[in-house]
Coordinates of C-alpha atoms in Angstrom, one line a residue:
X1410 CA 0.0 0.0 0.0
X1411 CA 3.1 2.5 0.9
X1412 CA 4.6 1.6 -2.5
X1413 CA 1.2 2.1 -4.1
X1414 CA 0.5 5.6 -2.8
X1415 CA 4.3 5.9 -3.2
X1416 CA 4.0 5.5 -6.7
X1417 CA 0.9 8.0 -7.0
X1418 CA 3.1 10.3 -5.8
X1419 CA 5.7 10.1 -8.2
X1420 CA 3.2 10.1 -11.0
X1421 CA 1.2 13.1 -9.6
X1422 CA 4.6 15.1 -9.2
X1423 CA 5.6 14.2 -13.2
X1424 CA 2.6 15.2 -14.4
X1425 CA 2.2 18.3 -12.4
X1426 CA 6.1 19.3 -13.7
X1427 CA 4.7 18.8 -17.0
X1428 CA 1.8 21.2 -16.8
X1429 CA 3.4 23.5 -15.2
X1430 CA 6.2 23.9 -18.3
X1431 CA 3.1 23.8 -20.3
X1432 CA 1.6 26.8 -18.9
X1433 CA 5.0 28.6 -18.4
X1434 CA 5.3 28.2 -22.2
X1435 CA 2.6 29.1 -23.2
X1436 CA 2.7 32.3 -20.8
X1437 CA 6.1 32.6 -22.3
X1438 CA 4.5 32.5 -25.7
X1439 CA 1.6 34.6 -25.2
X1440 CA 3.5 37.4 -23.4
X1441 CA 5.9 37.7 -26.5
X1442 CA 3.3 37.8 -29.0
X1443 CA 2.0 40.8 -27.2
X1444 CA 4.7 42.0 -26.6
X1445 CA 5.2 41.9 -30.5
X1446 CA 1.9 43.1 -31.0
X1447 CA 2.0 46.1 -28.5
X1448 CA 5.8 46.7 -30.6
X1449 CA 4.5 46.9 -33.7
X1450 CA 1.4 49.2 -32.4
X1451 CA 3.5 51.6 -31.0
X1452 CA 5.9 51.8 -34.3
X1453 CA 3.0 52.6 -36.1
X1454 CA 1.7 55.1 -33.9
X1455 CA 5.5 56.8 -33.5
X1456 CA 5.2 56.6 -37.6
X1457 CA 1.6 58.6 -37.9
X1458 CA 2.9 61.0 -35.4
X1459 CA 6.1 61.6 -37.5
X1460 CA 4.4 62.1 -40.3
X1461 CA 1.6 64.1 -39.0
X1462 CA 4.4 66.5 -37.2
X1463 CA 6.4 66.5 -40.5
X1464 CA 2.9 67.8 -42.6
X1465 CA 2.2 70.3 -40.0
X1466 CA 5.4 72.4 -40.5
X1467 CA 5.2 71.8 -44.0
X1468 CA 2.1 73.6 -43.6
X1469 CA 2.9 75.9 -41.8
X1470 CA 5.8 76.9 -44.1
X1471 CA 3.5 77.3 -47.0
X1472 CA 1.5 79.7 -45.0
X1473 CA 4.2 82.3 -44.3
X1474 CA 3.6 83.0 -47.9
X1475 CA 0.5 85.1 -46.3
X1476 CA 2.4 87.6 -44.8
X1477 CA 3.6 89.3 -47.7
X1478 CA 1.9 88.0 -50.9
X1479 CA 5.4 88.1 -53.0
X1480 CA 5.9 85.4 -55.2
X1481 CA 9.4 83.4 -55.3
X1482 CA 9.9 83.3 -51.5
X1483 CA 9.1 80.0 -51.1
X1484 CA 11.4 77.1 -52.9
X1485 CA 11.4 73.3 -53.6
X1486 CA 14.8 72.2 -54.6
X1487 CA 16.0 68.1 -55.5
X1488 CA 18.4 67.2 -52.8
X1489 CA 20.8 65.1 -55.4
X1490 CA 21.4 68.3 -57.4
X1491 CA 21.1 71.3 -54.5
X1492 CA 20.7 73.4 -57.5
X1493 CA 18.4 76.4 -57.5
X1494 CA 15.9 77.1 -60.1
X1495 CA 18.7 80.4 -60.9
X1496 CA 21.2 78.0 -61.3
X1497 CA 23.2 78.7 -58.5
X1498 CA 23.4 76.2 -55.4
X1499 CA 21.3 76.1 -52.9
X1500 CA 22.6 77.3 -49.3
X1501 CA 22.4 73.5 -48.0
X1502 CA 25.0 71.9 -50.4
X1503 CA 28.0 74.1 -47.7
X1504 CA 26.7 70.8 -45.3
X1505 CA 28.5 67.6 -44.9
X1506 CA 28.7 64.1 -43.5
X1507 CA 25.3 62.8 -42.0
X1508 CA 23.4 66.2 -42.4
X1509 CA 23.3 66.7 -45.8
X1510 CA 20.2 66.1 -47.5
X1511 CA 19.0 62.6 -48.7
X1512 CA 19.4 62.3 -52.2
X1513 CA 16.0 60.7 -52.6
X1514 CA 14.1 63.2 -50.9
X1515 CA 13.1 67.5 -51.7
X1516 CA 13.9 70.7 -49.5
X1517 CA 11.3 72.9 -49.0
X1518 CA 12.9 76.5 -48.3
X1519 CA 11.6 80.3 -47.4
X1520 CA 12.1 83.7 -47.1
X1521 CA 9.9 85.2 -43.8
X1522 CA 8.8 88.7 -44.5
X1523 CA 7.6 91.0 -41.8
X1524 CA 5.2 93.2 -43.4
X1525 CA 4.9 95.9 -41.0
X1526 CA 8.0 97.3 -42.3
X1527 CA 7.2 97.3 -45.7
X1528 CA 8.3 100.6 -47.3
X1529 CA 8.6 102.2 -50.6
X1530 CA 12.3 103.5 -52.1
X1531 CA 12.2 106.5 -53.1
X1532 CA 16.3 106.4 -54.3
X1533 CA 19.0 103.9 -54.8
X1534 CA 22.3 104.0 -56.3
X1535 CA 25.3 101.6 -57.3
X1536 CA 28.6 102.0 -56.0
X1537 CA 29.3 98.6 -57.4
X1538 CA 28.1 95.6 -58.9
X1539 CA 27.2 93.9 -54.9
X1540 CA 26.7 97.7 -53.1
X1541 CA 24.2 100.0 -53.0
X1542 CA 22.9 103.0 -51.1
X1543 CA 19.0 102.5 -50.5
X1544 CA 16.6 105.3 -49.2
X1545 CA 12.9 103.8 -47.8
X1546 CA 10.3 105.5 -47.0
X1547 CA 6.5 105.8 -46.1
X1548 CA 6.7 104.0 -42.9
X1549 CA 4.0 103.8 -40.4
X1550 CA 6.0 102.7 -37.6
X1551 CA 9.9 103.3 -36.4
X1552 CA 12.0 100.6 -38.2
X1553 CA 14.5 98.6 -36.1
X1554 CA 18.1 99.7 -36.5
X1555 CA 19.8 96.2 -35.7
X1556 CA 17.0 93.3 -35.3
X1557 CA 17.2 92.2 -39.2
X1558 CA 20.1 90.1 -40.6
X1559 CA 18.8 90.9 -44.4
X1560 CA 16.1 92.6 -46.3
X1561 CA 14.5 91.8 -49.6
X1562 CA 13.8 94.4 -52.4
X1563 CA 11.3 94.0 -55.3
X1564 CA 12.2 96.3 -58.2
X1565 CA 11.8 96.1 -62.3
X1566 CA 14.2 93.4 -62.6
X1567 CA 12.4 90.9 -59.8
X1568 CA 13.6 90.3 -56.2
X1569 CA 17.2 91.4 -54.8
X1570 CA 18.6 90.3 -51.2
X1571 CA 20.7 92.3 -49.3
X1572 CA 22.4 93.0 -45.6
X1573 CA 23.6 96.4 -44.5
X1574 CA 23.6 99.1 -41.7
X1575 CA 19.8 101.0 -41.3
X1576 CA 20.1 104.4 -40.4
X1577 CA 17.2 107.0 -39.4
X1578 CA 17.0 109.4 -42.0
X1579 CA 13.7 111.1 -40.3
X1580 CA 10.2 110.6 -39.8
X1581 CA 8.9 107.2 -41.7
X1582 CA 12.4 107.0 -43.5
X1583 CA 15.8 104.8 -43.5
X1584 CA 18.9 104.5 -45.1
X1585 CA 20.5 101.3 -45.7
X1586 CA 24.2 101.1 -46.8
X1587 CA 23.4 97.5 -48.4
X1588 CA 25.7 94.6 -50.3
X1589 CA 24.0 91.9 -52.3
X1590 CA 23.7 88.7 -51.4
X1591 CA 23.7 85.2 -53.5
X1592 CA 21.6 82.5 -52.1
X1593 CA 17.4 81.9 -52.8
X1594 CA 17.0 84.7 -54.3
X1595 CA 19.0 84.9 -56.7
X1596 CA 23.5 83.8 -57.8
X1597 CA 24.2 86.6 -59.8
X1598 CA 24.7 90.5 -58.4
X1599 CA 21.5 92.8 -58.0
X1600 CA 20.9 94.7 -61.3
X1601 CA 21.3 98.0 -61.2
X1602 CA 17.7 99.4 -62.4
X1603 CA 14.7 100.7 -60.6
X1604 CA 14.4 99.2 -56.9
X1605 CA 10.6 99.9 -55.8
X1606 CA 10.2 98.4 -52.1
X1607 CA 11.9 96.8 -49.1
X1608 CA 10.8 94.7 -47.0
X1609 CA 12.8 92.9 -43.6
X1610 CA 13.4 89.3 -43.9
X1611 CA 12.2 87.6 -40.8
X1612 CA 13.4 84.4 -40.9
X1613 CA 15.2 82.2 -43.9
X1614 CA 15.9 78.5 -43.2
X1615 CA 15.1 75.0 -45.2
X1616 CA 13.5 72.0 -43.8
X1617 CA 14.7 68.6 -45.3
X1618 CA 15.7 64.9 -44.2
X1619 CA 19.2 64.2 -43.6
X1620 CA 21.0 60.8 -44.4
X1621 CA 20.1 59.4 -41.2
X1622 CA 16.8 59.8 -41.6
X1623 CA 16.4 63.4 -39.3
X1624 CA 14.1 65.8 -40.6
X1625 CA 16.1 68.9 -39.9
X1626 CA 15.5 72.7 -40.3
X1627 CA 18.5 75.1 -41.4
X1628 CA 18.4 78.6 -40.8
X1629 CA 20.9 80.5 -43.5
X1630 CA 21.4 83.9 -44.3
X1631 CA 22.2 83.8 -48.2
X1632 CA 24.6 81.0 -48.4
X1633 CA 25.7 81.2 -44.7
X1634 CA 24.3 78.6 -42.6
X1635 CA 23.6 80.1 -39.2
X1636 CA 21.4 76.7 -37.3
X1637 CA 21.0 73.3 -37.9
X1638 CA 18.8 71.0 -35.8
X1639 CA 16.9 68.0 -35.8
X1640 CA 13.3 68.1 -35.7
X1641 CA 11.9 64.6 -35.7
X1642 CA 13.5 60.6 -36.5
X1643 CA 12.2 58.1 -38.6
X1644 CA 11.7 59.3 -41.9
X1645 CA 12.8 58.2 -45.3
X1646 CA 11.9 61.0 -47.2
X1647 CA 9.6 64.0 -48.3
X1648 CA 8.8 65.3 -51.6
X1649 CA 6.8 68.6 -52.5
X1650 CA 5.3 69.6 -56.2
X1651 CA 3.7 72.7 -56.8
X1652 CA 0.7 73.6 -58.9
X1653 CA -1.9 75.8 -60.0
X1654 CA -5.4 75.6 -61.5
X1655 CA -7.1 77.5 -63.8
X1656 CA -7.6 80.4 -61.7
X1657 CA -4.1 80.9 -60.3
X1658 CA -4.6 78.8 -57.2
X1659 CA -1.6 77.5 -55.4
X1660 CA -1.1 73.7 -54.4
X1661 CA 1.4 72.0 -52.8
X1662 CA 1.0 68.2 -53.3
X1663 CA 3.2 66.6 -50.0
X1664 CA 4.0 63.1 -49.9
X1665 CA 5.7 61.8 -46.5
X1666 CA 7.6 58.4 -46.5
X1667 CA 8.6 56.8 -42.7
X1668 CA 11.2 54.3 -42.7
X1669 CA 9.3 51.7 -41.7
X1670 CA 5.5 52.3 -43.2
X1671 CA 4.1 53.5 -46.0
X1672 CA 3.9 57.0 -47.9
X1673 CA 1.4 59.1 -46.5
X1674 CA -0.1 62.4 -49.2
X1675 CA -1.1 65.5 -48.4
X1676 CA -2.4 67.9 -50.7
X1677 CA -1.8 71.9 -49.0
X1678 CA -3.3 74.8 -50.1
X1679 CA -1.2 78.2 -50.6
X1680 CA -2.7 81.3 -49.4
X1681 CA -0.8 82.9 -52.4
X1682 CA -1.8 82.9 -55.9
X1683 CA 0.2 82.4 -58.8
X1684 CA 0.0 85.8 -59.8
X1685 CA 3.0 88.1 -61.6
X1686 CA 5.1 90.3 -59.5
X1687 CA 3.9 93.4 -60.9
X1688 CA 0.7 92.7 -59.6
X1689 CA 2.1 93.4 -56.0
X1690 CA 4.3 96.0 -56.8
X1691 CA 1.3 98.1 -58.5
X1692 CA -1.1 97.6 -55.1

């Protein structure tokens, strides 16, 4: 009878070591495939929010058009080329290592005007091809002296850039001893013709995804780079095309690649109509 209940024993303590694997494995297997599945769930949600932060400045960069309703301030460039639509190269191409551009992916650039200082001016002259002596006027408020790195001018031969020293010349006017400046604008010296307005540039930086996959934003000043920092990780690439229907609507069509899900578009309107120059300069 010992032996008997002995052997019961033995059984029962087999068997119970048995299940017990059985449900550690199990547990084992059930607690990595939700593991995996709660993985994979929060890639995907780190992906949408990547590409929903990417969209949103994106967006918000094709709104600063708004603020001044001049054409040509706001530029898509092909990162394998970093070649401007002037022909000169684009302020980014001065980067190097892992913060260049990716080569399969577009840079969205802008110039930031503030329009409260938007003057007319009423003289300018040459002292060489990259100098010139600028007179504004019509101002409704005092113009800051020494907040503005650069100032954009729209005259009879398109859009100039320039830097220089503002002086007070007297009520609602300034003097700016200016030099030229190659970069988005333009790669070749200001022509010397008819300069009409002035208007302070804000801010001027590009937003693009570096070779590690960083979406970045650059702030420059011409072609010197002044900030670069990382934005958000995870992304493969961007790429922007413009359009316009029939009457003169802007469209940016925005398509947002992760690296590990698939292309999300966006189609953004622009608040500025493709509309000549002259149109602005007449207002």
């Amino acid at each position: 009878m010992i032996r008997q209940h002995a052997g019961f024993s033995l059984l029962e303590c087999i068997l119970g070591l048995a299940l017990t694997g059985f449900v550690t494995l199990l547990s084992a297997q059930l607690v990595a495939q939700a593991t995996h599945v709660l993985s994979t769930r929060l890639s995907q949600l780190e992906q949408r929010a990547i590409t929903a932060k990417t969209a949103f400045i994106i967006t918000g960069i094709v709104a600063t058009s708004q603020r001044s309703h001049i054409p040509n301030l706001i530029s898509i460039t092909s990162a394998p080329s970093l070649t401007l639509s002037h022909g000169g190269k684009h302020p980014l191409s001065g980067l190097s290592s892992a913060s260049q551009p990716r080569p399969d992916s577009d840079i969205i650039s802008a110039i930031e005007i503030d329009p409260r200082y938007r003057g007319r001016i009423v003289a300018s002259s040459f002292s060489s091809a990259d100098s010139a002596h600028l007179e504004m006027c019509e101002l409704t408020s005092n113009f800051p002296t020494n907040r503005y790195r650069s100032y954009v001018t729209v005259g009879t031969q398109g859009l100039c850039q320039f830097t220089g020293e503002v002086r007070a010349m007297g009520p609602g006017c300034i003097t700016i001893e200016a030099h030229a400046l190659s970069g988005l604008i333009r790669n070749t010296p200001c022509p010397a013709a008819s300069l009409l307005e002035l208007l302070p540039v804000e801010r001027e930086f590009s937003v693009f995804v570096d070779r590690t996959g960083e979406l970045r934003l650059v702030s420059h000043v011409g072609m010197r780079i002044l900030e670069n920092q990382p934005m958000a990780r995870g992304l493969r690439s961007l790429t922007i095309t413009s359009l316009s229907d029939s009457t003169g609507a802007m469209f940016y069509n925005l398509t947002v690649t992760p690296t590990s899900s698939r292309p999300s578009k966006f189609l953004l309107e622009s608040p500025l109509s493709k509309t000549p120059l002259w149109n602005e300069i007449l207002l």
